PDB file of C-alpha atoms and ligand atoms in Angstrom:
ATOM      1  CA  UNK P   1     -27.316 -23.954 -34.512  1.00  0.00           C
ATOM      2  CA  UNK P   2     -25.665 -26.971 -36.419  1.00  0.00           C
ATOM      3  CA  UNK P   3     -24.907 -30.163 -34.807  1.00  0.00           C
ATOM      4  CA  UNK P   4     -21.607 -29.835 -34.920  1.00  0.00           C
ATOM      5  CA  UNK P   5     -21.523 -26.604 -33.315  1.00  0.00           C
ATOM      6  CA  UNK P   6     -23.873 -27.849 -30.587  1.00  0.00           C
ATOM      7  CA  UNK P   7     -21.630 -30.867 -29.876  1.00  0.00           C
ATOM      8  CA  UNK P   8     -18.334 -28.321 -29.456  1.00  0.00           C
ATOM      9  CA  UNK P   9     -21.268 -26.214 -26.724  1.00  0.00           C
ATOM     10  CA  UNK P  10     -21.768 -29.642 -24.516  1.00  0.00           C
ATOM     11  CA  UNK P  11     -17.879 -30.088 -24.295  1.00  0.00           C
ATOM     12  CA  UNK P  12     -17.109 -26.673 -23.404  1.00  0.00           C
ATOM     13  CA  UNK P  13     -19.724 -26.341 -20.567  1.00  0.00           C
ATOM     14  CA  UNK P  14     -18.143 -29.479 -18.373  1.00  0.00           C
ATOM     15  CA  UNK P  15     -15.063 -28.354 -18.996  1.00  0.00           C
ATOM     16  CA  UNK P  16     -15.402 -24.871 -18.220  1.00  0.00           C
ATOM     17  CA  UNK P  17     -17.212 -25.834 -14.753  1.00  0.00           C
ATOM     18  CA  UNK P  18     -13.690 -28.362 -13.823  1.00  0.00           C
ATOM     19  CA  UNK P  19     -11.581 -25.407 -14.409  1.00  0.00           C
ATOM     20  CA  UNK P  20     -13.736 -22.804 -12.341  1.00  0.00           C
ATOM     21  CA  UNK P  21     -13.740 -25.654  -9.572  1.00  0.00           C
ATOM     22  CA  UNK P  22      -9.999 -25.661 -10.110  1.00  0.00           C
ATOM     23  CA  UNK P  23      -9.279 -22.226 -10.024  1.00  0.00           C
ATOM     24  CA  UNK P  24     -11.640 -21.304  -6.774  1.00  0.00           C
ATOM     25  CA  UNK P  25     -10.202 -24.487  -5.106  1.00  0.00           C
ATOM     26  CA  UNK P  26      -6.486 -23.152  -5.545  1.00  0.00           C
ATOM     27  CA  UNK P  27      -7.455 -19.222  -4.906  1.00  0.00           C
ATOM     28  CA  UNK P  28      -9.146 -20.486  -1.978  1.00  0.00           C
ATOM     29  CA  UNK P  29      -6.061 -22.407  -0.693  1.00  0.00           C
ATOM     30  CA  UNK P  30      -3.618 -19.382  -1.132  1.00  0.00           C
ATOM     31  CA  UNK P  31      -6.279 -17.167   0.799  1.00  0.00           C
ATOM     32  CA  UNK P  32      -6.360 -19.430   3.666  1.00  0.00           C
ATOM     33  CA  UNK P  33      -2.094 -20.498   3.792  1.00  0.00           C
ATOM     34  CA  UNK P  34      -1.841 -16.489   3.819  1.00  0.00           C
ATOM     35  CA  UNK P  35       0.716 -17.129   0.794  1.00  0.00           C
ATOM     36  CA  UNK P  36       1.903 -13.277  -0.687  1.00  0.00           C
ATOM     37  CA  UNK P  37      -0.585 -11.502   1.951  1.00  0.00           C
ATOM     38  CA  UNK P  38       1.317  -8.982   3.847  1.00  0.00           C
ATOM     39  CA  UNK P  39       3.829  -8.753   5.626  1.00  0.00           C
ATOM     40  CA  UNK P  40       3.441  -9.170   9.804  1.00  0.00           C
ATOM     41  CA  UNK P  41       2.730  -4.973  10.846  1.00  0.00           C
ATOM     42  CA  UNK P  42       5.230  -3.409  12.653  1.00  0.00           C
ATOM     43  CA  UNK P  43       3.761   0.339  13.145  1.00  0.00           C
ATOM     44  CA  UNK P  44       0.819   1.811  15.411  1.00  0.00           C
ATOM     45  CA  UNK P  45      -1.027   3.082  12.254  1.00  0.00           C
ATOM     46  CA  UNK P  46      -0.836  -0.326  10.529  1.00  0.00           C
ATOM     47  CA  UNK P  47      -3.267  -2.091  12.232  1.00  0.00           C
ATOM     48  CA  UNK P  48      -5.910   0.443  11.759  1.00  0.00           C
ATOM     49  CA  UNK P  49      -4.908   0.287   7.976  1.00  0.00           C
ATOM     50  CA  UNK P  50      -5.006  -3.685   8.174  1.00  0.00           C
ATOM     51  CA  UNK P  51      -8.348  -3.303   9.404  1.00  0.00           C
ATOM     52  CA  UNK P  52     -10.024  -1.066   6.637  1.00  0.00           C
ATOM     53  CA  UNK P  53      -8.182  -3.418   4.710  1.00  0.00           C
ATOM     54  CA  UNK P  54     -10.152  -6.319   5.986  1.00  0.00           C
ATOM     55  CA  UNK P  55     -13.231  -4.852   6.044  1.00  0.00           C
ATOM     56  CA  UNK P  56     -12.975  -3.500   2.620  1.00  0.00           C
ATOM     57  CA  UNK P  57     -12.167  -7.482   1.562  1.00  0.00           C
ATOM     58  CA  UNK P  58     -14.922  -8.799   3.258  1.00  0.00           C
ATOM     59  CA  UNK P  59     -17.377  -6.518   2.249  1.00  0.00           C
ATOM     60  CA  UNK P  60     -16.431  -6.120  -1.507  1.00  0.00           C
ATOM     61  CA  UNK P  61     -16.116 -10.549  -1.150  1.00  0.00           C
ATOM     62  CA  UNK P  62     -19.382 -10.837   0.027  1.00  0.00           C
ATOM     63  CA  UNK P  63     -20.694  -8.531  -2.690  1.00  0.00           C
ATOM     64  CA  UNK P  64     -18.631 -10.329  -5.291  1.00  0.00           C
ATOM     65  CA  UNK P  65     -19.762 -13.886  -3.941  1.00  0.00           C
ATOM     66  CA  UNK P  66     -23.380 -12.676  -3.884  1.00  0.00           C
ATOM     67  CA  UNK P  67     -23.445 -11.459  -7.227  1.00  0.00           C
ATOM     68  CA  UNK P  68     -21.422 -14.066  -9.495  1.00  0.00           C
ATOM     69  CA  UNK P  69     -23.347 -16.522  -7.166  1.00  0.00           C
ATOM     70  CA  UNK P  70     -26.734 -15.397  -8.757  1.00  0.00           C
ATOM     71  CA  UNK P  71     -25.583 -14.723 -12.178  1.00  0.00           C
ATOM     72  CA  UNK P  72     -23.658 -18.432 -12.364  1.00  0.00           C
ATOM     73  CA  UNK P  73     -27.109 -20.049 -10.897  1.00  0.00           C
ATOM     74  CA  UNK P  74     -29.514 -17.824 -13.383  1.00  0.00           C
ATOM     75  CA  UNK P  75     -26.773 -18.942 -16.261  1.00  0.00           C
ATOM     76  CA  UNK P  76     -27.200 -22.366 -14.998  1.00  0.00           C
ATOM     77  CA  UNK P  77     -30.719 -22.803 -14.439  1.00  0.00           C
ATOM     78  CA  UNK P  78     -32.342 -21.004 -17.808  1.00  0.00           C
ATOM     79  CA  UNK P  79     -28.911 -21.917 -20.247  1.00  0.00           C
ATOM     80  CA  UNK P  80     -29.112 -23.387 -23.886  1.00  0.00           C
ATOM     81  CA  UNK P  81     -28.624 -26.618 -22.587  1.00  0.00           C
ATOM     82  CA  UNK P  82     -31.945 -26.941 -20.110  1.00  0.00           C
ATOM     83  CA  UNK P  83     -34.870 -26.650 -21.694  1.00  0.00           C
ATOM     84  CA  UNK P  84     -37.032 -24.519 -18.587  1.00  0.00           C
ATOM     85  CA  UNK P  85     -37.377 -20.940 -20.383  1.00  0.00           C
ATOM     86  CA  UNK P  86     -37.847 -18.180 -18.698  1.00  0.00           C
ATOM     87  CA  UNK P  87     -40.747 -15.962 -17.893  1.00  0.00           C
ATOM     88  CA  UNK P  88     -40.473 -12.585 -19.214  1.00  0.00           C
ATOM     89  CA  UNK P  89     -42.493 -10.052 -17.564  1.00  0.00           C
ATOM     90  CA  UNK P  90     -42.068  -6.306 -17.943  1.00  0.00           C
ATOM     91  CA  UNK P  91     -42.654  -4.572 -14.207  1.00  0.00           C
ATOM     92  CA  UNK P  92     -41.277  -0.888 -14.119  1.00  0.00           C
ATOM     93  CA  UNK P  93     -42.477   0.147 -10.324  1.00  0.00           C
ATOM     94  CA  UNK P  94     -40.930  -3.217  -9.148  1.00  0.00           C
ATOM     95  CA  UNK P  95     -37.510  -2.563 -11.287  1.00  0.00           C
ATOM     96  CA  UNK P  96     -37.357   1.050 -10.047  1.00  0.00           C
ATOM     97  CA  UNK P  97     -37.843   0.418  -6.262  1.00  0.00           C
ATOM     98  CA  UNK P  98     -35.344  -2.634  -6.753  1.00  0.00           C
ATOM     99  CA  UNK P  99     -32.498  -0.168  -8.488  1.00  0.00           C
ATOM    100  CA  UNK P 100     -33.347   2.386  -6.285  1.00  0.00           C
ATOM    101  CA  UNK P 101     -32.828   0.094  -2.874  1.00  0.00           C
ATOM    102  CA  UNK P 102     -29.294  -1.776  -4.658  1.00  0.00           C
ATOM    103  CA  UNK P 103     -28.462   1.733  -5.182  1.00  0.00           C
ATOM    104  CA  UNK P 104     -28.827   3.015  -1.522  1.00  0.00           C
ATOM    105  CA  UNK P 105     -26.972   0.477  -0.252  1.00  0.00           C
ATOM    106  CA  UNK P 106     -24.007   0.605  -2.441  1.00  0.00           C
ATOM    107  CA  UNK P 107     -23.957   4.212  -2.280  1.00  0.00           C
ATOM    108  CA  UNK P 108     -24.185   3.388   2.049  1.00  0.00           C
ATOM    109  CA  UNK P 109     -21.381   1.051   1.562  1.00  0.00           C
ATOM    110  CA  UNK P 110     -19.218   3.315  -0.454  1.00  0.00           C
ATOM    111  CA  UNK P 111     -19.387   5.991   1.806  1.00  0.00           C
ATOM    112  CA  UNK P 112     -18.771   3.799   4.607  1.00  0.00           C
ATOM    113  CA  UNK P 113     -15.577   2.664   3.099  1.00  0.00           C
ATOM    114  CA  UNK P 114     -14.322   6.299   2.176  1.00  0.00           C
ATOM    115  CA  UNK P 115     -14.994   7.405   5.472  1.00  0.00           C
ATOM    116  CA  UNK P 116     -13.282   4.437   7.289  1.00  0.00           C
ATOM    117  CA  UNK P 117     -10.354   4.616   4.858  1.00  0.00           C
ATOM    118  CA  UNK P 118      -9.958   8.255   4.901  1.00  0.00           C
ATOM    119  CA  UNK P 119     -10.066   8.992   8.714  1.00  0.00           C
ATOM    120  CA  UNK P 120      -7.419   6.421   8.812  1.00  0.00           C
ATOM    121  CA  UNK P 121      -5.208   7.819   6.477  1.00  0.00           C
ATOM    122  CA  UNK P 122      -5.661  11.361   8.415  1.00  0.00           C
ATOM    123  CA  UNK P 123      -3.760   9.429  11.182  1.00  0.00           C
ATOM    124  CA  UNK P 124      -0.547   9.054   8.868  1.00  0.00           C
ATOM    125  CA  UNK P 125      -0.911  11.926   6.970  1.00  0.00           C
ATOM    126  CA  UNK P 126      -2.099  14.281   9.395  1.00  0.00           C
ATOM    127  CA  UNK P 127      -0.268  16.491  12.065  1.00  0.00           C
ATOM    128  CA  UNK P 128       2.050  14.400  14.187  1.00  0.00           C
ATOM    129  CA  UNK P 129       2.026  15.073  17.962  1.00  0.00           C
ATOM    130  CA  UNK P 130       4.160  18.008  18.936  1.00  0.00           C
ATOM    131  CA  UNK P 131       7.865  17.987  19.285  1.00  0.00           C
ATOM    132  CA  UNK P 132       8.126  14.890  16.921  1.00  0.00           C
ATOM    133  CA  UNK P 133      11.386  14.574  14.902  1.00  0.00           C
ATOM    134  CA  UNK P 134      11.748  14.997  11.535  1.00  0.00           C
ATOM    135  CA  UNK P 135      13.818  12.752   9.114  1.00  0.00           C
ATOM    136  CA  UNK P 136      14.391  13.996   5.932  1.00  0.00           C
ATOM    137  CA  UNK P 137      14.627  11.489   2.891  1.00  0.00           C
ATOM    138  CA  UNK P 138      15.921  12.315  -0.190  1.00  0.00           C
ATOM    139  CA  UNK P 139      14.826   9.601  -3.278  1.00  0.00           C
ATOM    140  CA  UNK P 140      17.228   9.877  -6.110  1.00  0.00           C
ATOM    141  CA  UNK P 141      17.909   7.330  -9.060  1.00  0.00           C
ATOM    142  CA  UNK P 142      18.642   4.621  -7.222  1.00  0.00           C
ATOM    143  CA  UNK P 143      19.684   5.148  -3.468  1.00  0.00           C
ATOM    144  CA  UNK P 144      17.585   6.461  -1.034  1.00  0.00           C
ATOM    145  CA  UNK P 145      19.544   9.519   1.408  1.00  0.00           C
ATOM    146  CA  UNK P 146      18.300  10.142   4.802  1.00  0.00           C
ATOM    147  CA  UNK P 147      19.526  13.431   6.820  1.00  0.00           C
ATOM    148  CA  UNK P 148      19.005  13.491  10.702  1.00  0.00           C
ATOM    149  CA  UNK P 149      19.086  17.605  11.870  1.00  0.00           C
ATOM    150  CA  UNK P 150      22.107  16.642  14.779  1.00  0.00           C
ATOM    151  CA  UNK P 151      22.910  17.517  17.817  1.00  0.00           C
ATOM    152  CA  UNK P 152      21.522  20.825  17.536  1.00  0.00           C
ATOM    153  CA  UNK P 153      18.143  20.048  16.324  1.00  0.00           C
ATOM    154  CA  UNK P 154      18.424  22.220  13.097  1.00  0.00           C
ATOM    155  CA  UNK P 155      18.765  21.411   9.876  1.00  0.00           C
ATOM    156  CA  UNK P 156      21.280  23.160   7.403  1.00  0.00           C
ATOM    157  CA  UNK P 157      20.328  25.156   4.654  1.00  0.00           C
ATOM    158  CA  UNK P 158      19.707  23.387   1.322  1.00  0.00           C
ATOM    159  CA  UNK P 159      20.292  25.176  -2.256  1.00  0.00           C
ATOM    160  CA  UNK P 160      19.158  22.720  -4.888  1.00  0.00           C
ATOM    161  CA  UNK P 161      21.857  24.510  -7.431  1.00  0.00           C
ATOM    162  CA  UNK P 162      24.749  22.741  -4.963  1.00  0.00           C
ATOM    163  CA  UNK P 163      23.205  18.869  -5.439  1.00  0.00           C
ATOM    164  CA  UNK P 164      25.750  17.038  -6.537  1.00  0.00           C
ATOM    165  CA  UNK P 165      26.469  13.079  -6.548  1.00  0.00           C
ATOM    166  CA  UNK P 166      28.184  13.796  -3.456  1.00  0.00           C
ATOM    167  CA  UNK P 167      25.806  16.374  -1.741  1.00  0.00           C
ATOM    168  CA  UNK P 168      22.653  14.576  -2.507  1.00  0.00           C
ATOM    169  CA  UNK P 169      20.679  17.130  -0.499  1.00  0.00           C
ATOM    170  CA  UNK P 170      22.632  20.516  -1.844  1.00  0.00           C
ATOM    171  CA  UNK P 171      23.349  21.294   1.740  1.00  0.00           C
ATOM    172  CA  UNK P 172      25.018  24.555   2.137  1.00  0.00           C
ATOM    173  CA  UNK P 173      28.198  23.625   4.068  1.00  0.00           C
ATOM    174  CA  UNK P 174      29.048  27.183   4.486  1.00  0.00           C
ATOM    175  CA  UNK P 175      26.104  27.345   6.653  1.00  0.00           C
ATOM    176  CA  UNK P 176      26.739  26.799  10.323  1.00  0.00           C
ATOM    177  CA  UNK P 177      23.881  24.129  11.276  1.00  0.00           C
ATOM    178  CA  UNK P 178      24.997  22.240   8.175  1.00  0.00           C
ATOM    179  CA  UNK P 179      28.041  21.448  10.293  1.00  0.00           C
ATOM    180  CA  UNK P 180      26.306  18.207  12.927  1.00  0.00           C
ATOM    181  CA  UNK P 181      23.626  17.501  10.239  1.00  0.00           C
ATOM    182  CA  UNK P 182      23.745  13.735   9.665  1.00  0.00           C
ATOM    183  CA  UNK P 183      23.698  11.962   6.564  1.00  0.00           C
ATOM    184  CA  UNK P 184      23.213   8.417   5.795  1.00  0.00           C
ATOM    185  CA  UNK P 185      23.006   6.056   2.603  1.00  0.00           C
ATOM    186  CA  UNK P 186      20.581   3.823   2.027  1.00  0.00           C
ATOM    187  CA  UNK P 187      20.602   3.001   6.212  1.00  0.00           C
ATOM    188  CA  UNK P 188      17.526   4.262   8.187  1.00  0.00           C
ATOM    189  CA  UNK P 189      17.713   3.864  11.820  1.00  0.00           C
ATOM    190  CA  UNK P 190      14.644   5.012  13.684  1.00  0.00           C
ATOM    191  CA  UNK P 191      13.751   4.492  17.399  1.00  0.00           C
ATOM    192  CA  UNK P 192      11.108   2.012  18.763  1.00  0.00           C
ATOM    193  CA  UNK P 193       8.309   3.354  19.735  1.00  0.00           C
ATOM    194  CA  UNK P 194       8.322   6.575  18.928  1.00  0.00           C
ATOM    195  CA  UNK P 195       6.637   9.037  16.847  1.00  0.00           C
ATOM    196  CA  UNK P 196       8.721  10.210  13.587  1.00  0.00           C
ATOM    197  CA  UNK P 197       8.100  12.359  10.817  1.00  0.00           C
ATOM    198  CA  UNK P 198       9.036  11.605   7.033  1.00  0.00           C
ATOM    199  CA  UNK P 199       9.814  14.555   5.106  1.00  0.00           C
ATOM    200  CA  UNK P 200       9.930  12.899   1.591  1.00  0.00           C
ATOM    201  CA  UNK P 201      11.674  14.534  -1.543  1.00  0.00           C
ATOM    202  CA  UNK P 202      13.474  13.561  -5.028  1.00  0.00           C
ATOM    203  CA  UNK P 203      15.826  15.403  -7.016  1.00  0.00           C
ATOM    204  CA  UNK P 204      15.375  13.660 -10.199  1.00  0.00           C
ATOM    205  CA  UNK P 205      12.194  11.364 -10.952  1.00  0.00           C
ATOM    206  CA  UNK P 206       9.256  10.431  -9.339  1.00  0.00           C
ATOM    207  CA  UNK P 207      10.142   7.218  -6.861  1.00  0.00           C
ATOM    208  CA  UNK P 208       7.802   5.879  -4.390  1.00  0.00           C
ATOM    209  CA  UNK P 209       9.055   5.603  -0.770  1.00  0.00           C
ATOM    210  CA  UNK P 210       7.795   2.293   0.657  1.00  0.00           C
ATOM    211  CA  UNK P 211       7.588   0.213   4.070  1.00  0.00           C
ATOM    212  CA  UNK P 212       5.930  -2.472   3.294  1.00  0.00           C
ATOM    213  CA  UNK P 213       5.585  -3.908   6.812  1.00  0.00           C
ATOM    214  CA  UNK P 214       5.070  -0.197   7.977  1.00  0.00           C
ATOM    215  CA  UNK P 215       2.292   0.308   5.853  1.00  0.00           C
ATOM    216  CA  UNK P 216       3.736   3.320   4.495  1.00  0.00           C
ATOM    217  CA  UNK P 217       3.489   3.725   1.073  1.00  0.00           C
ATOM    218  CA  UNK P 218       4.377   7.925  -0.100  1.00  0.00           C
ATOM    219  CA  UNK P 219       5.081   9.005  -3.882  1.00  0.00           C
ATOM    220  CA  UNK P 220       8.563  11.128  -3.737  1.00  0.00           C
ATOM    221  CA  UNK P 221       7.782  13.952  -6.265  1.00  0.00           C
ATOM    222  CA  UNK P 222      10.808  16.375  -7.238  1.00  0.00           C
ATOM    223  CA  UNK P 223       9.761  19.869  -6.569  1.00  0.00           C
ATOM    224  CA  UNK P 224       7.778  18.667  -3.427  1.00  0.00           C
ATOM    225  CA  UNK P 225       8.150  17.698  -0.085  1.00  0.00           C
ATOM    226  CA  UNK P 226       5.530  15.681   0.996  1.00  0.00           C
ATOM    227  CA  UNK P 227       5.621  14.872   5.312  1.00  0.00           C
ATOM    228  CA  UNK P 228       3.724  11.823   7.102  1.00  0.00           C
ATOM    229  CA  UNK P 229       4.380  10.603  10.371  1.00  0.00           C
ATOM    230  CA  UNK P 230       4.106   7.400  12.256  1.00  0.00           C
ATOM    231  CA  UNK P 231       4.982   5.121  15.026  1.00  0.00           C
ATOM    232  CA  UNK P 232       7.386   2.165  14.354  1.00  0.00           C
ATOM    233  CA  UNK P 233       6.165  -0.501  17.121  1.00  0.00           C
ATOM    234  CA  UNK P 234       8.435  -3.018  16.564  1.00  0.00           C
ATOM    235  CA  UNK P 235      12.255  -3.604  16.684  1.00  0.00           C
ATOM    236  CA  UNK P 236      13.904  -5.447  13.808  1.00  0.00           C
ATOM    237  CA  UNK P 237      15.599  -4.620  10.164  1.00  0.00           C
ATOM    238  CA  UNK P 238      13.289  -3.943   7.891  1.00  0.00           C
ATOM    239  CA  UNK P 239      12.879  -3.056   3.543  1.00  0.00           C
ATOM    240  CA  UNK P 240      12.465  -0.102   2.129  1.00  0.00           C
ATOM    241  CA  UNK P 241      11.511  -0.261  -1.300  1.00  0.00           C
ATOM    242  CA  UNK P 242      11.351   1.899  -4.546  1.00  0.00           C
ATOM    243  CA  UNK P 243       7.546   1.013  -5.885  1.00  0.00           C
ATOM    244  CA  UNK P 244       7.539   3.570  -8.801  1.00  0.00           C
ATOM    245  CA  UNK P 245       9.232   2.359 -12.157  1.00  0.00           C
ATOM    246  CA  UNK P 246      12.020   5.360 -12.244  1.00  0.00           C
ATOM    247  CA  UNK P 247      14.264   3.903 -14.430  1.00  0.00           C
ATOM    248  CA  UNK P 248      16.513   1.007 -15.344  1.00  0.00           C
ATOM    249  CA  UNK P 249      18.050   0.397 -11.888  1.00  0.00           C
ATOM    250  CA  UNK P 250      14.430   0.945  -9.999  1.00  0.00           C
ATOM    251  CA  UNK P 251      14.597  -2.582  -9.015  1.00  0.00           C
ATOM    252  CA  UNK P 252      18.251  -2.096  -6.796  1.00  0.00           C
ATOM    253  CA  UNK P 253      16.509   0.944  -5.159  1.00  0.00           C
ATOM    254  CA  UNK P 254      16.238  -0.510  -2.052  1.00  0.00           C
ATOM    255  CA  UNK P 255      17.704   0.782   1.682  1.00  0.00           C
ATOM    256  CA  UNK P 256      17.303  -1.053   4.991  1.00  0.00           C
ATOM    257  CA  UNK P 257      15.283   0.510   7.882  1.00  0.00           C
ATOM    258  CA  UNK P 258      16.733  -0.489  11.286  1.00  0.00           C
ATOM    259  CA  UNK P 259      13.979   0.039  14.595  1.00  0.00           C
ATOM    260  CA  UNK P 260      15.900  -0.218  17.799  1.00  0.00           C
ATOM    261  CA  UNK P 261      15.602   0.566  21.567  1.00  0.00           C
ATOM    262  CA  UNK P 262      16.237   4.843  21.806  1.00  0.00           C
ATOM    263  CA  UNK P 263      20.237   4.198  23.397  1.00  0.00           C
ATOM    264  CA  UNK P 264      20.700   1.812  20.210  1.00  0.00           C
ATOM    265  CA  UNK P 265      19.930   4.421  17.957  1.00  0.00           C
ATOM    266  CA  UNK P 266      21.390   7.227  19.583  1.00  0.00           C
ATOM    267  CA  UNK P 267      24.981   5.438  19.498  1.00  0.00           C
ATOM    268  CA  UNK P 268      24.241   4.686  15.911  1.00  0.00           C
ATOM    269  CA  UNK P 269      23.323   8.388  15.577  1.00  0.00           C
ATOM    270  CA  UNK P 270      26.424   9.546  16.684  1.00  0.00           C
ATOM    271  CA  UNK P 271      28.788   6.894  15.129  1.00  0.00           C
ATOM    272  CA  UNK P 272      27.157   7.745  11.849  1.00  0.00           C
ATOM    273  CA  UNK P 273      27.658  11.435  12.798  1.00  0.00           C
ATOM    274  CA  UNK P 274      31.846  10.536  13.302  1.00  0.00           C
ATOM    275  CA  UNK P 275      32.072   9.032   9.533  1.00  0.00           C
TER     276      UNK P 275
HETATM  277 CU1  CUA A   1      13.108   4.750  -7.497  1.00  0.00          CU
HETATM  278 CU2  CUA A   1      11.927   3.032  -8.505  1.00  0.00          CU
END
C-alpha cells in the first residue's frame, strides 16, 4: 500500500465510525418516539398479530445486535490499522460442533416463529364462528364496492357477463334476492364488536384490500374470492387502502371503514338500502 493510499484509509475509518454513531443515534430515536410504527389496533386478531410482530423484532434485533456486534469488534480489534494479528488455527471438530449448535438454534428459532405466526394467521384466515355475516367486497380500478345480502339474508345472483360501470358486481336484477341486496361505494360500515366475514374479489387487476389499523392486509385476485374474518373492537372511521400498484389511479383507491354501535349501523344499513 502507498502512502497516499494509506493516508485516504486513516480518514475514512473516523469518519465512517461518526456516521454509524449518527445513523444508530437517529434510528434509535425514531424506534423509541414510535414515529411511522403502526397504527393504534382496533380488531381482536390484531393484538395477537402485534405480538408475533414484537417477538419476531426482538428476536431477529437481538440476533442482528449480536452478530454485527462481534463482527464490528473482530473488524476493530485485528484491522489494518492495529498492529495485534491474529492467530490462525485450523480446528475442524470445534468448527463442526460450533455450526452444528448456531444451526440448531436458528433452525429452533425459525420454527418457533412460523409456528407463532402461522397459528395466528389461522385465526383470520380460518373458519369464522357460525352464523357470522358476510360482506362482500368487490376491488375494481380504483373504488372499492361493498354489497351487504339485506333484509333477507341472501345474496343475489351474480353473472360476471352483466358487470358493468354501474353493476360493479354483475348482479342479476332479474333475480328476486337481488331486489334488498345493498350496495355501497367506497363506504364500509361494520358493527362493533362483532364477528364479520370479508369475501374479497376484483373484476379487473390484482388490488390489495387493506386495514391498516385492522391488521388486515388480503390480495384481491380476479377470478377468486378469497374470505377472512375478524372482529372490529373499536368504534371510529377508519382507511382502507389499495396496497398493490394496479394502475395509474392506485394511489386514490382508498374507501372509509366506519365501526359503530349495532343500532348505528343498522340505520345506516337501511338508509343506504333507501338510496
Ligand atoms: Cu387498487 Cu392499487
Amino acid at each position: 500500500m502507498n502512502r497516499q493510499n494509506s493516508a485516504g484509509a486513516d480518514h475514512f475509518g473516523p469518519i465512517f465510525g461518526v456516521f454509524l454513531v449518527f445513523l444508530v443515534v437517529v434510528s434509535s430515536w425514531l424506534f423509541i418516539q414510535r414515529r411511522w410504527w403502526m397504527p393504534r389496533v382496533a380488531s381482536v386478531h390484531g393484538i395477537d398479530i402485534d405480538r408475533v410482530f414484537l417477538i419476531t423484532l426482538a428476536i431477529s434485533g437481538a440476533l442482528f445486535i449480536i452478530l454485527q456486534g462481534s463482527l464490528a469488534y473482530l473488524a476493530f480489534r485485528y484491522g489494518n490499522a492495529r498492529s495485534e494479528r491474529p492467530k490462525y488455527s485450523v480446528r475442524p471438530k470445534l468448527e463442526k460442533r460450533f455450526a452444528l449448535i448456531a444451526g440448531i438454534i436458528i433452525f429452533g428459532i425459525d420454527v418457533t416463529l412460523f409456528a407463532l405466526g402461522d397459528s395466528n394467521w389461522f385465526k383470520a384466515w380460518g373458519p369464522p364462528p357460525a352464523d357470522t355475516p358476510v360482506v362482500e367486497v368487490m376491488a375494481e380500478q380504483f373504488a372499492w364496492n361493498f354489497r351487504y345480502a339485506g333484509p333477507d339474508g341472501v345474496f343475489g345472483t351474480t353473472d360476471p357477463t352483466l358487470i358493468s360501470s354501474t353493476n360493479p358486481f354483475g348482479l342479476d336484477k332479474t333475480d328476486p334476492a337481488a331486489v334488498d341486496d345493498i350496495l355501497s361505494i367506497n363506504q364500509l360500515h361494520l358493527p362493533e364488536g362483532k364477528p364479520i366475514r370479508l369475501r374479497i374479489r376484483s373484476h379487473d387487476v390484482i388490488h390489495s384490500f387493506f386495514l391498516p389499523y385492522q391488521r388486515i392486509k388480503q390480495d384481491a385476485v380476479p377470478g377468486m374470492q378469497i374470505e377472512l374474518w375478524f372482529i372490529p373492537s373499536r368504534a371510529g372511521q377508519y382507511d382502507i387502502a389499495c396496497s398493490q400498484l394496479c394502475g395509474l389511479g392506485h394511489y386514490r383507491m382508498r374507501a372509509q371503514l366506519t365501526v359503530e354501535p349495532q343500532d348505528a349501523f343498522e340505520t345506516w344499513l337501511r338508509l343506504a338500502g333507501q338510496s
